[in-house]
GROMACS .gro file of N, CA and C in nm:
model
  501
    1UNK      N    1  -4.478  -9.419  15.699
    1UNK     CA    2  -4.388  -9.466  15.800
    1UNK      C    3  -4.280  -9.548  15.734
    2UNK      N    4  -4.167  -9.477  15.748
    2UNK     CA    5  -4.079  -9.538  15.668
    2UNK      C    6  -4.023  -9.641  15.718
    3UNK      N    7  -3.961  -9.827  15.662
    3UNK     CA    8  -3.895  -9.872  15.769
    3UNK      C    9  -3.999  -9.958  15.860
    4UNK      N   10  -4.169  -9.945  15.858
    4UNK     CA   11  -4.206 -10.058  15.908
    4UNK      C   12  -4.274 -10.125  15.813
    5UNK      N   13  -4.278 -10.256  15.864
    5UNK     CA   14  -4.340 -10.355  15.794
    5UNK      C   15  -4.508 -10.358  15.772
    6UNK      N   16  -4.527 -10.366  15.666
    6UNK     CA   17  -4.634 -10.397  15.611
    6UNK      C   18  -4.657 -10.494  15.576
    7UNK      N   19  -4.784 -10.543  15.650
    7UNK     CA   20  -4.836 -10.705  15.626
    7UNK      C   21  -4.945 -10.676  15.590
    8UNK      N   22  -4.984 -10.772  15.490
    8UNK     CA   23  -5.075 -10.806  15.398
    8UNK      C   24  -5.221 -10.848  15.454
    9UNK      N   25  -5.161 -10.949  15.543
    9UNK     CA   26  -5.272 -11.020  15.633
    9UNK      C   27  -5.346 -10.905  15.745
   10UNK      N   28  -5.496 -10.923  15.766
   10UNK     CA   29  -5.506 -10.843  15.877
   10UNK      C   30  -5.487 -10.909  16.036
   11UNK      N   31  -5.510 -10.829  16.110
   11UNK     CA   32  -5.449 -10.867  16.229
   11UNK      C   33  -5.607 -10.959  16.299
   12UNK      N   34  -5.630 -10.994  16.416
   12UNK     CA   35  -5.730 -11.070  16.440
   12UNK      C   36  -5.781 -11.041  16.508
   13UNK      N   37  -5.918 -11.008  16.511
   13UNK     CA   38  -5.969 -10.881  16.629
   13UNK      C   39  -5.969 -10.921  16.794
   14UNK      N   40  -5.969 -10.813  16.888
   14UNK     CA   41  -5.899 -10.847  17.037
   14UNK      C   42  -6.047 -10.960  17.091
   15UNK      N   43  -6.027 -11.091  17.119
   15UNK     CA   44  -6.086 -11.175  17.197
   15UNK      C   45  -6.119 -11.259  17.105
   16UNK      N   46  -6.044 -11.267  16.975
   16UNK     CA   47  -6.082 -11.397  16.900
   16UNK      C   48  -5.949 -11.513  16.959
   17UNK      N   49  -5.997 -11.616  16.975
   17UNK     CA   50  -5.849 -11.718  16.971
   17UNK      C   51  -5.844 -11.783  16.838
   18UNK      N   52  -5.719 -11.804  16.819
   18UNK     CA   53  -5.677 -11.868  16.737
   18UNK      C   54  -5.659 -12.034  16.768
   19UNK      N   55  -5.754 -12.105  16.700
   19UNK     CA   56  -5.761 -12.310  16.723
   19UNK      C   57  -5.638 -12.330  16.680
   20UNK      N   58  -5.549 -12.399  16.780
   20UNK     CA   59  -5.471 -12.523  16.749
   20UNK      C   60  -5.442 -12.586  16.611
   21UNK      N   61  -5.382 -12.593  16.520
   21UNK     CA   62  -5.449 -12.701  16.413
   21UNK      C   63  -5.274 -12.760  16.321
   22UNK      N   64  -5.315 -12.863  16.284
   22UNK     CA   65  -5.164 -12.886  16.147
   22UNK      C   66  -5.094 -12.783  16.083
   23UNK      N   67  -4.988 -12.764  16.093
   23UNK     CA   68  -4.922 -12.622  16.046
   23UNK      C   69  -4.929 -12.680  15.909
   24UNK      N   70  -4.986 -12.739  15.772
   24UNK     CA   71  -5.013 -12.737  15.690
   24UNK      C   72  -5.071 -12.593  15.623
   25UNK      N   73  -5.042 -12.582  15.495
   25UNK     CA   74  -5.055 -12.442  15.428
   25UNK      C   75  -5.212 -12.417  15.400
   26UNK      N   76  -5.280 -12.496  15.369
   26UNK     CA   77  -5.417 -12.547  15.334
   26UNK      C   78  -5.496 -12.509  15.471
   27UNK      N   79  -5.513 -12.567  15.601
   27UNK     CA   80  -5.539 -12.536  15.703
   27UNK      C   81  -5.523 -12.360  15.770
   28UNK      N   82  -5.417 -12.337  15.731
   28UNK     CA   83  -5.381 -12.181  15.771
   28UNK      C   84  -5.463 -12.056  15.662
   29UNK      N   85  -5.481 -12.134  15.582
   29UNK     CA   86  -5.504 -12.039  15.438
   29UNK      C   87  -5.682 -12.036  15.469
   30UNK      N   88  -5.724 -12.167  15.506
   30UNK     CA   89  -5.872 -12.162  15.554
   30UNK      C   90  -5.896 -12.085  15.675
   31UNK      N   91  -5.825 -12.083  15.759
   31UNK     CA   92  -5.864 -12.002  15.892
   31UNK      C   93  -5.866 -11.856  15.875
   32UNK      N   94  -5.755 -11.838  15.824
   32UNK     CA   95  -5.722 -11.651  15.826
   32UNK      C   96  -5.828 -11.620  15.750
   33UNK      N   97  -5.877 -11.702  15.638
   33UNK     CA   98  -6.005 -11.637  15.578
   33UNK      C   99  -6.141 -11.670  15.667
   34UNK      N  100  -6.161 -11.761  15.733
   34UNK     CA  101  -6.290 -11.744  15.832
   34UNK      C  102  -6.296 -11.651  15.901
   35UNK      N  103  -6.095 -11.590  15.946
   35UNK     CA  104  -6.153 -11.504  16.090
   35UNK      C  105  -6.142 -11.397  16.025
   36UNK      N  106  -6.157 -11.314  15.908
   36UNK     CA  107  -6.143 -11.192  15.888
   36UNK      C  108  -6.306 -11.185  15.838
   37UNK      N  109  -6.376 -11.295  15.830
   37UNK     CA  110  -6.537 -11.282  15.790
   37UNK      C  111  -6.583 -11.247  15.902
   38UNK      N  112  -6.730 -11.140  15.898
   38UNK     CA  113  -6.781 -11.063  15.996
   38UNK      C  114  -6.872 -11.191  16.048
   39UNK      N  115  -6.920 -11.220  16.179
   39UNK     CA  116  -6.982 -11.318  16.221
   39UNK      C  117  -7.134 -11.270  16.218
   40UNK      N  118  -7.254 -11.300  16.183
   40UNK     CA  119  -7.357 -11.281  16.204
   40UNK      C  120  -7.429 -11.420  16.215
   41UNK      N  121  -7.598 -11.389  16.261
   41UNK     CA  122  -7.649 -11.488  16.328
   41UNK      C  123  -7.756 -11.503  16.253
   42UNK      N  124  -7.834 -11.382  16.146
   42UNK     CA  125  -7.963 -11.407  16.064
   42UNK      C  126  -7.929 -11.329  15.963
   43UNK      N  127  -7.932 -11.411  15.851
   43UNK     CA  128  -7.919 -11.353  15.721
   43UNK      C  129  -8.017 -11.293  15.680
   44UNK      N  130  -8.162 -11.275  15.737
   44UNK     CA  131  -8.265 -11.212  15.673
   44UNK      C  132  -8.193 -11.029  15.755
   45UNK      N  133  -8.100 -11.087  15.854
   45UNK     CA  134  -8.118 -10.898  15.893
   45UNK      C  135  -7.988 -10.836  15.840
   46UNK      N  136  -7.897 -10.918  15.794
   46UNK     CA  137  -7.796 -10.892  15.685
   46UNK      C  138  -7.854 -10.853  15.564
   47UNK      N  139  -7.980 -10.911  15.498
   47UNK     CA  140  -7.982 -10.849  15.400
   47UNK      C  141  -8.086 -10.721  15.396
   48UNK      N  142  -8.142 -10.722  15.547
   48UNK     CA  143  -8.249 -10.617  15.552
   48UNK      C  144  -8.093 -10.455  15.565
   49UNK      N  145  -8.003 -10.454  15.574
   49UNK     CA  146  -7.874 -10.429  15.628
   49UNK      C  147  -7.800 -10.354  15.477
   50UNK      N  148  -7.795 -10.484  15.380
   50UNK     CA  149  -7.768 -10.429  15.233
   50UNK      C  150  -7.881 -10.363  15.200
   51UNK      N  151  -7.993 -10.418  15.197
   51UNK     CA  152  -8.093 -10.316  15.133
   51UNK      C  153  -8.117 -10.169  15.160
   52UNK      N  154  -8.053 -10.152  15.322
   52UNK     CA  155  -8.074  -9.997  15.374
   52UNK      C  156  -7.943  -9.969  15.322
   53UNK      N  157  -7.834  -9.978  15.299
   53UNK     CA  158  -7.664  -9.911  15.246
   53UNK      C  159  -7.759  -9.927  15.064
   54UNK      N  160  -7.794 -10.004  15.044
   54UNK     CA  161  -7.833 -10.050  14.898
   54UNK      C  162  -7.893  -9.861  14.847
   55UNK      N  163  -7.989  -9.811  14.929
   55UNK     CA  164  -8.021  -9.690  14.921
   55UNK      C  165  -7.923  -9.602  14.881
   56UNK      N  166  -7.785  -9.586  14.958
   56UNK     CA  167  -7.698  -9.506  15.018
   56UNK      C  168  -7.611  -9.508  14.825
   57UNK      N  169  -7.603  -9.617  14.770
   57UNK     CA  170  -7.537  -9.668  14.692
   57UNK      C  171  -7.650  -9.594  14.579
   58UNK      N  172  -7.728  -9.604  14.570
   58UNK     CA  173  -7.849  -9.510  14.498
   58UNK      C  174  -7.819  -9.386  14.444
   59UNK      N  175  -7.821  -9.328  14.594
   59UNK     CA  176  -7.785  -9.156  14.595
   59UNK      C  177  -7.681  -9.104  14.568
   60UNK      N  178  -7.524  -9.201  14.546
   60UNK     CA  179  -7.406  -9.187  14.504
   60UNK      C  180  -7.444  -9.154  14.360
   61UNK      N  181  -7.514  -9.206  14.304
   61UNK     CA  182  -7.511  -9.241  14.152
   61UNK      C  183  -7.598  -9.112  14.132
   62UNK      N  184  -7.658  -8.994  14.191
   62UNK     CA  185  -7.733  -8.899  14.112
   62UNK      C  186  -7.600  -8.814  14.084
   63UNK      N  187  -7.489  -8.801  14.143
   63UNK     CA  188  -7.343  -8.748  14.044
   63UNK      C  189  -7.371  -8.800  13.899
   64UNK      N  190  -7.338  -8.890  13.914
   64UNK     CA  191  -7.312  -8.929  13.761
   64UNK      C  192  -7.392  -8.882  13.679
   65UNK      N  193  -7.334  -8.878  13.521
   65UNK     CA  194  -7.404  -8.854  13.419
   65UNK      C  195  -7.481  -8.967  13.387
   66UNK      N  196  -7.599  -8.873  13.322
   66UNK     CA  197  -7.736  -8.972  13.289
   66UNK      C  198  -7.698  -9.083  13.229
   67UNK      N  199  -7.605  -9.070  13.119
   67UNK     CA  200  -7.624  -9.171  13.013
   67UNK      C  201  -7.537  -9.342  13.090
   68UNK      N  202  -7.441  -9.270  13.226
   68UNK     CA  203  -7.361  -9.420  13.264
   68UNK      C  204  -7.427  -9.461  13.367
   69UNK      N  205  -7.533  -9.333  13.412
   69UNK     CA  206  -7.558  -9.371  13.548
   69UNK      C  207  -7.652  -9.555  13.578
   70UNK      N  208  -7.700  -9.572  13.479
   70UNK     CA  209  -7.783  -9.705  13.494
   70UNK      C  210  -7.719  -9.820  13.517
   71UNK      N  211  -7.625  -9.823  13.406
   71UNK     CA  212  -7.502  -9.988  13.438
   71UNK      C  213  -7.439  -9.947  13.558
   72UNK      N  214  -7.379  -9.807  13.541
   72UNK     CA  215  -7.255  -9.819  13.660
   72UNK      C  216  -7.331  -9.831  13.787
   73UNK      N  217  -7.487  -9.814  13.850
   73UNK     CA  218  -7.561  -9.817  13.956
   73UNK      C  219  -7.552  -9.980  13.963
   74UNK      N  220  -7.577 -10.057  13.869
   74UNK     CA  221  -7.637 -10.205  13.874
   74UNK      C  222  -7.486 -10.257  13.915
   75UNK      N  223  -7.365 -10.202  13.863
   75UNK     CA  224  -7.226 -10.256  13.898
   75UNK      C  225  -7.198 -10.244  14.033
   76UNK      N  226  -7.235 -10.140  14.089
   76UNK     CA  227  -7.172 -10.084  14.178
   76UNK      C  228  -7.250 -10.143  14.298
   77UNK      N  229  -7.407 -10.187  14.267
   77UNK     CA  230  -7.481 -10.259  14.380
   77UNK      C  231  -7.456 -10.382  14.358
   78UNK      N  232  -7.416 -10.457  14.255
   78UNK     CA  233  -7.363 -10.638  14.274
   78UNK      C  234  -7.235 -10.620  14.290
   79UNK      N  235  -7.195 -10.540  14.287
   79UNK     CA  236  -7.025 -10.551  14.322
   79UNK      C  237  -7.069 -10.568  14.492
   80UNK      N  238  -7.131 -10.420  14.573
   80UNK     CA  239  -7.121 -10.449  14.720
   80UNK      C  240  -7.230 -10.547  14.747
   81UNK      N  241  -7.353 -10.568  14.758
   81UNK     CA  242  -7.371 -10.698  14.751
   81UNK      C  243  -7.289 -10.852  14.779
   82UNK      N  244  -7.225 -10.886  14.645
   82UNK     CA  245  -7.163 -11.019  14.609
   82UNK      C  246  -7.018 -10.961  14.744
   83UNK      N  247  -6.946 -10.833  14.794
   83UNK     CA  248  -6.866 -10.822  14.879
   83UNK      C  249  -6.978 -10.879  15.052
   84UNK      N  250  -7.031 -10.804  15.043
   84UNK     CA  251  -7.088 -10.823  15.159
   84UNK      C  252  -7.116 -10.949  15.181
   85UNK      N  253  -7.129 -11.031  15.058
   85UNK     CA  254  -7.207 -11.226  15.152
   85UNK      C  255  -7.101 -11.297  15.113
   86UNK      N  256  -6.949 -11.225  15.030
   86UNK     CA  257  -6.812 -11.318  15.023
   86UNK      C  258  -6.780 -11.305  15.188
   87UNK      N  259  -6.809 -11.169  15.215
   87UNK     CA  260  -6.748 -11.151  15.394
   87UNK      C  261  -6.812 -11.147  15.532
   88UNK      N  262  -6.912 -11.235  15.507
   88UNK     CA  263  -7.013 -11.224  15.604
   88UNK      C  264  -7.053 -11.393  15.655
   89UNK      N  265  -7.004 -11.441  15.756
   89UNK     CA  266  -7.049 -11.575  15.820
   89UNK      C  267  -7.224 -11.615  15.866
   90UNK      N  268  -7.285 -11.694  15.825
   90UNK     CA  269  -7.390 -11.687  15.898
   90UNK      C  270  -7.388 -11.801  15.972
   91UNK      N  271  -7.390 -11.790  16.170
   91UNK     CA  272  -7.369 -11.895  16.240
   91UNK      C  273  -7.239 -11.997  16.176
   92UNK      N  274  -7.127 -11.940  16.152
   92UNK     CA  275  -6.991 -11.997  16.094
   92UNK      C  276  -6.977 -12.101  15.936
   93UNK      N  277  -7.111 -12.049  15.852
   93UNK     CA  278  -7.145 -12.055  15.741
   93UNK      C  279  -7.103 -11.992  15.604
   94UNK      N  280  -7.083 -12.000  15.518
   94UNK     CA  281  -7.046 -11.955  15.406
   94UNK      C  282  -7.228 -11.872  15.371
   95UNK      N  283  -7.241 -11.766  15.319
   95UNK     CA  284  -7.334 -11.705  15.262
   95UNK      C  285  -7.403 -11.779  15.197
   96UNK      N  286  -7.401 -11.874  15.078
   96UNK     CA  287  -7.483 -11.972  14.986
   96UNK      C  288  -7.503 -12.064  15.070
   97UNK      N  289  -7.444 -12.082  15.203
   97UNK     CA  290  -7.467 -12.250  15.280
   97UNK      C  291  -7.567 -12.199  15.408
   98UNK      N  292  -7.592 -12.061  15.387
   98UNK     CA  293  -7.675 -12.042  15.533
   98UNK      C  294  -7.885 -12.062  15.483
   99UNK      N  295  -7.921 -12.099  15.571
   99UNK     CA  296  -8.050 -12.096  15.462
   99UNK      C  297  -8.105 -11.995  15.578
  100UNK      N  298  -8.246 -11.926  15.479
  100UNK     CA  299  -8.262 -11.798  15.486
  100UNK      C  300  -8.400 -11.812  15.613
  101UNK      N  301  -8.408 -11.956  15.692
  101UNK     CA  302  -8.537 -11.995  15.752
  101UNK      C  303  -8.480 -11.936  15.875
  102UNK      N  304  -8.570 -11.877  15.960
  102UNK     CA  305  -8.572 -11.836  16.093
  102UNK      C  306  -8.492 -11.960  16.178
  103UNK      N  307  -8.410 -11.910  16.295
  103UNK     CA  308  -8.281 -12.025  16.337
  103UNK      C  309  -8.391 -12.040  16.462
  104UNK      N  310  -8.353 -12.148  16.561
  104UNK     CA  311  -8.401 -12.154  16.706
  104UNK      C  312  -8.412 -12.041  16.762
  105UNK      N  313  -8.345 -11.963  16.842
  105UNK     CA  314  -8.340 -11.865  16.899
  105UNK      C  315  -8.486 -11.750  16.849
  106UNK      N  316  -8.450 -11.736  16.752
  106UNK     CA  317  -8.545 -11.655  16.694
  106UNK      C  318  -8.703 -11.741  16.739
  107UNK      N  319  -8.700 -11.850  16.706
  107UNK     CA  320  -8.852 -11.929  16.751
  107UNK      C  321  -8.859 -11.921  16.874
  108UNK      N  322  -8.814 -11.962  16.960
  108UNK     CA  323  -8.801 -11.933  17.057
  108UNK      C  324  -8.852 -11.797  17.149
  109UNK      N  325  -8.763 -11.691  17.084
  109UNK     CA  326  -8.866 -11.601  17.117
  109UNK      C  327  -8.981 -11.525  17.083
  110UNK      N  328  -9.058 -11.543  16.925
  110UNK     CA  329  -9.134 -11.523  16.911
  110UNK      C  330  -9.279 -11.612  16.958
  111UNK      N  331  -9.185 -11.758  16.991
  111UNK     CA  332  -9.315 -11.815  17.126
  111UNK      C  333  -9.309 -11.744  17.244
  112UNK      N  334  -9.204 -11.687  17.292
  112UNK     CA  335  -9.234 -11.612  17.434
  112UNK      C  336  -9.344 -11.555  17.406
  113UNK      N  337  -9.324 -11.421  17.293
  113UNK     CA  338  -9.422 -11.340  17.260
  113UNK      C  339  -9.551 -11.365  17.252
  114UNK      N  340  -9.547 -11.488  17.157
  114UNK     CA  341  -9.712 -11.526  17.176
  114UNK      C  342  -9.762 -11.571  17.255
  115UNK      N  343  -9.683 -11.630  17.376
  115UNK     CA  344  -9.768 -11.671  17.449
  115UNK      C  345  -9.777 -11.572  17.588
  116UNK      N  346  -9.693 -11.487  17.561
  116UNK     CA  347  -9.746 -11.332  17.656
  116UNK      C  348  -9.845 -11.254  17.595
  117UNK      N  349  -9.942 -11.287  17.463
  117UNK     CA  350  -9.990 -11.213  17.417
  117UNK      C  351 -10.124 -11.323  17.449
  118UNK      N  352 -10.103 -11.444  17.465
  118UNK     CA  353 -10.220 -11.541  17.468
  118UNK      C  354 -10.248 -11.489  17.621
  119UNK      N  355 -10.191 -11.541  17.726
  119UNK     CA  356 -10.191 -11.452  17.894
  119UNK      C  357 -10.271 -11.327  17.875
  120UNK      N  358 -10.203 -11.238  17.804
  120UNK     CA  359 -10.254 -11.093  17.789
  120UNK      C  360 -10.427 -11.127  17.788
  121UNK      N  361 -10.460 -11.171  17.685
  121UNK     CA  362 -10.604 -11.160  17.614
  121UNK      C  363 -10.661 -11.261  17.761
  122UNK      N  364 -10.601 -11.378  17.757
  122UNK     CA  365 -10.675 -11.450  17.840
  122UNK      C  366 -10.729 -11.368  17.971
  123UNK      N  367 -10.623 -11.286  18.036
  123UNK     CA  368 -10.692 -11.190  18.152
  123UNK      C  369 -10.823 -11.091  18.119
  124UNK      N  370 -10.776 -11.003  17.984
  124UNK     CA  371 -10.872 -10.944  18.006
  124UNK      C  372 -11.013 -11.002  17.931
  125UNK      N  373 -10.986 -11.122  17.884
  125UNK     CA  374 -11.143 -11.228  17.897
  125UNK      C  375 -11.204 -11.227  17.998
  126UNK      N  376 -11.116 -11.235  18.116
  126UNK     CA  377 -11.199 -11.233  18.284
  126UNK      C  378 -11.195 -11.079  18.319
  127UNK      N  379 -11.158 -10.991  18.334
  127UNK     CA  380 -11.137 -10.883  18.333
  127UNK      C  381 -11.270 -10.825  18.280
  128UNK      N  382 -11.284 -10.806  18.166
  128UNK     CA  383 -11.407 -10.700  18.113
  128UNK      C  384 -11.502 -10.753  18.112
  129UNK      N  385 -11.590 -10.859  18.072
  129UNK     CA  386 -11.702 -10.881  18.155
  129UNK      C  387 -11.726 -10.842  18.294
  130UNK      N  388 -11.651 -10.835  18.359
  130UNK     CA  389 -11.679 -10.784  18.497
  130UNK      C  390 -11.694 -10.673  18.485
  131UNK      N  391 -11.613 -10.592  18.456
  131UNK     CA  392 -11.600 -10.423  18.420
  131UNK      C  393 -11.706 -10.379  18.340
  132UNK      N  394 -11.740 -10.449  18.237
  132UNK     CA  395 -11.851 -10.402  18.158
  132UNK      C  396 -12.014 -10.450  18.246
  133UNK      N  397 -12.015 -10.563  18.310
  133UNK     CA  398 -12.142 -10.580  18.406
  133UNK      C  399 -12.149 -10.490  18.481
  134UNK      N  400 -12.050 -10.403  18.540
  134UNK     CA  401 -12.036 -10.300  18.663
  134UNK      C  402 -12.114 -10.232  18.575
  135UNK      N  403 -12.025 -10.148  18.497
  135UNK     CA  404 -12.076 -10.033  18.388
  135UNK      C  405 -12.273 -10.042  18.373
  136UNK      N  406 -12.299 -10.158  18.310
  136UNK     CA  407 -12.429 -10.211  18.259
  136UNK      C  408 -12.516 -10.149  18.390
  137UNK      N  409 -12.512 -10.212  18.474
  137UNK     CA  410 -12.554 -10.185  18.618
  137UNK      C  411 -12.613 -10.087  18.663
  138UNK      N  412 -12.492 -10.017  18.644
  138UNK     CA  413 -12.497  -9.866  18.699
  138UNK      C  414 -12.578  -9.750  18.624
  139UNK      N  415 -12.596  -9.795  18.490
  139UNK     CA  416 -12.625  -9.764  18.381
  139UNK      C  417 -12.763  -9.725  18.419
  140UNK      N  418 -12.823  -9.864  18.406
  140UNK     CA  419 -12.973  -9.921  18.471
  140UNK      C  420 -13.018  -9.852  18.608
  141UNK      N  421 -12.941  -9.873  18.682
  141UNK     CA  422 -12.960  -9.783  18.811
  141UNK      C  423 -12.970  -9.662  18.842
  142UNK      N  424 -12.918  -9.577  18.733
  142UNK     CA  425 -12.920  -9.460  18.685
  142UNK      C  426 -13.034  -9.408  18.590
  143UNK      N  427 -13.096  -9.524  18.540
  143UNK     CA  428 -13.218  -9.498  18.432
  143UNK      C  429 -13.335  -9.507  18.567
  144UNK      N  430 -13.328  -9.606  18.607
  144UNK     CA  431 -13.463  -9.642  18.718
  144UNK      C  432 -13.487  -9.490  18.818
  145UNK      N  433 -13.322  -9.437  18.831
  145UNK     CA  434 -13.375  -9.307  18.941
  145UNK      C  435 -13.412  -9.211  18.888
  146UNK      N  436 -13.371  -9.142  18.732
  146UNK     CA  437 -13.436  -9.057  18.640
  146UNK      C  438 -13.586  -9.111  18.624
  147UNK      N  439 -13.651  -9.169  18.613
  147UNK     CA  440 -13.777  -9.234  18.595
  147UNK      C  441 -13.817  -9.249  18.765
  148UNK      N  442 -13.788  -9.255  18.876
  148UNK     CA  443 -13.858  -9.225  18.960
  148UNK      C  444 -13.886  -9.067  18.998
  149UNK      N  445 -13.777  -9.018  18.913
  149UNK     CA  446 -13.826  -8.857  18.986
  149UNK      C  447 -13.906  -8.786  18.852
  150UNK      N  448 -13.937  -8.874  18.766
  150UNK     CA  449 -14.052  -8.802  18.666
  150UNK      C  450 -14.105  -8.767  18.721
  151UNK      N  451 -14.189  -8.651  18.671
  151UNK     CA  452 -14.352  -8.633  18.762
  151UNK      C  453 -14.371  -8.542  18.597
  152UNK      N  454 -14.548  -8.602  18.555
  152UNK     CA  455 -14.579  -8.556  18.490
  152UNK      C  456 -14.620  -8.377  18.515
  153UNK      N  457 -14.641  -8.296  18.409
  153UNK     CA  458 -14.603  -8.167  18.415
  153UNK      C  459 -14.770  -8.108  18.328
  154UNK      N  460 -14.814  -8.185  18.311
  154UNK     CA  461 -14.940  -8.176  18.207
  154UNK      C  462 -14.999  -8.154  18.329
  155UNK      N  463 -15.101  -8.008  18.295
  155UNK     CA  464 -15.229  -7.952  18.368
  155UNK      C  465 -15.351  -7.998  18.294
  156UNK      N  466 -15.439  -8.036  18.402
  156UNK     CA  467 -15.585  -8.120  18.319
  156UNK      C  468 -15.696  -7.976  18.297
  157UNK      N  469 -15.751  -8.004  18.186
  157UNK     CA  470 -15.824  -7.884  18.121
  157UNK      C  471 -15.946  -7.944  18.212
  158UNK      N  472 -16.024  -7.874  18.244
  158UNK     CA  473 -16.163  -7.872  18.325
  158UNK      C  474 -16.259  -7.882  18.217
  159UNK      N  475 -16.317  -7.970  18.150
  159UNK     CA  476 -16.395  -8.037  18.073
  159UNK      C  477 -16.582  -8.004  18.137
  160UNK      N  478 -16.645  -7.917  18.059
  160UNK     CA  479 -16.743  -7.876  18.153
  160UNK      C  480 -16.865  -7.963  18.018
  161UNK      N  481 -16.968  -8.003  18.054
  161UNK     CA  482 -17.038  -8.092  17.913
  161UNK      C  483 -17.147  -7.999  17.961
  162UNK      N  484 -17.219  -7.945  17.802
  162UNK     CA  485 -17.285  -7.949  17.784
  162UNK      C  486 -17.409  -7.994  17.709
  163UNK      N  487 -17.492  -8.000  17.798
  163UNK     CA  488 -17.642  -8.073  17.775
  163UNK      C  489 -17.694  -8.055  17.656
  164UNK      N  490 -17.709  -7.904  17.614
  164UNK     CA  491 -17.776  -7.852  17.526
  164UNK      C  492 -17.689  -7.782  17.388
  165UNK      N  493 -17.648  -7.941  17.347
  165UNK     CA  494 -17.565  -7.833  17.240
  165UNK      C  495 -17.613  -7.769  17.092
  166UNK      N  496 -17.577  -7.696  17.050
  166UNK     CA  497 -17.676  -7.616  16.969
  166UNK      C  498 -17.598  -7.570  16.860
  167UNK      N  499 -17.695  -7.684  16.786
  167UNK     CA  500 -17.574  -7.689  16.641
  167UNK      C  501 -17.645  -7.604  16.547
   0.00000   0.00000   0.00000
């Protein structure tokens, strides 16, 4: 496009505002670089994130010839790497300043969880004893009526003695 301007800077994605601040050069030079960093909230799923592209970056490298393929793989994964946590905010953090411990939110809901899983068990504590006494029961009640309709099946041999036995 011949004739338009090309700017250097990128533009600022639709629903970010731009803060108020000292038209100082220092101040402006810090912002445009916060807002072009991608915002995320847990660095453990940023890096679960590189490790799956980390693959992708793998399979590029079976092109190459054997003998470069080893350095240029190790270059080519700390190059994107060290890109990905220069451009990546955690909770409006620099990458080295975010620490890697589970944030609130996250606790938060893995207590929901457990304690829908404590509820869970706690019901069927009351729950199957009952269900299993039914079962037991019936069980028994079912043995007692097989055993009333036994009837022995053995014919008695007619046993005749004799007096005079003659050995």
């Amino acid at each position: 496009m011949a004739g338009a301007p090309v700017s250097g800077v990128p533009s600022r994605p639709r629903g970010v505002e731009r803060e108020a601040r000292p038209d100082d050069g220092a101040s402006v030079a810090a912002s445009s670089r916060e807002d072009c960093r991608v915002r995320c909230t847990s660095k453990r799923a940023v890096t679960e994130m590189v490790e799956l592209c980390g693959r992708f970056v793998d399979k590029l490298g079976d092109a190459l010839p054997e003998e470069i393929r080893g350095p240029a793989l190790r270059d080519v994964q700390w190059t994107f790497e060290s890109a990905v946590q220069e451009n990546v905010s955690i909770n409006g953090q620099a990458w080295q300043e975010a620490s890697d411990s589970l944030i609130d939110s996250d606790i938060k809901v893995l207590e929901d969880q457990f304690d829908e899983i404590i509820v869970d068990i706690a019901t069927k504590r009351k729950q199957y004893p009952r269900k299993i006494l039914e079962c037991v029961i019936k069980t028994i009640k079912a043995k007692q009526e097989i055993l009333k309709q036994y009837c022995p099946v053995v014919h008695p041999l007619d046993l005749k003695y004799d007096p005079d036995p003659e050995i």
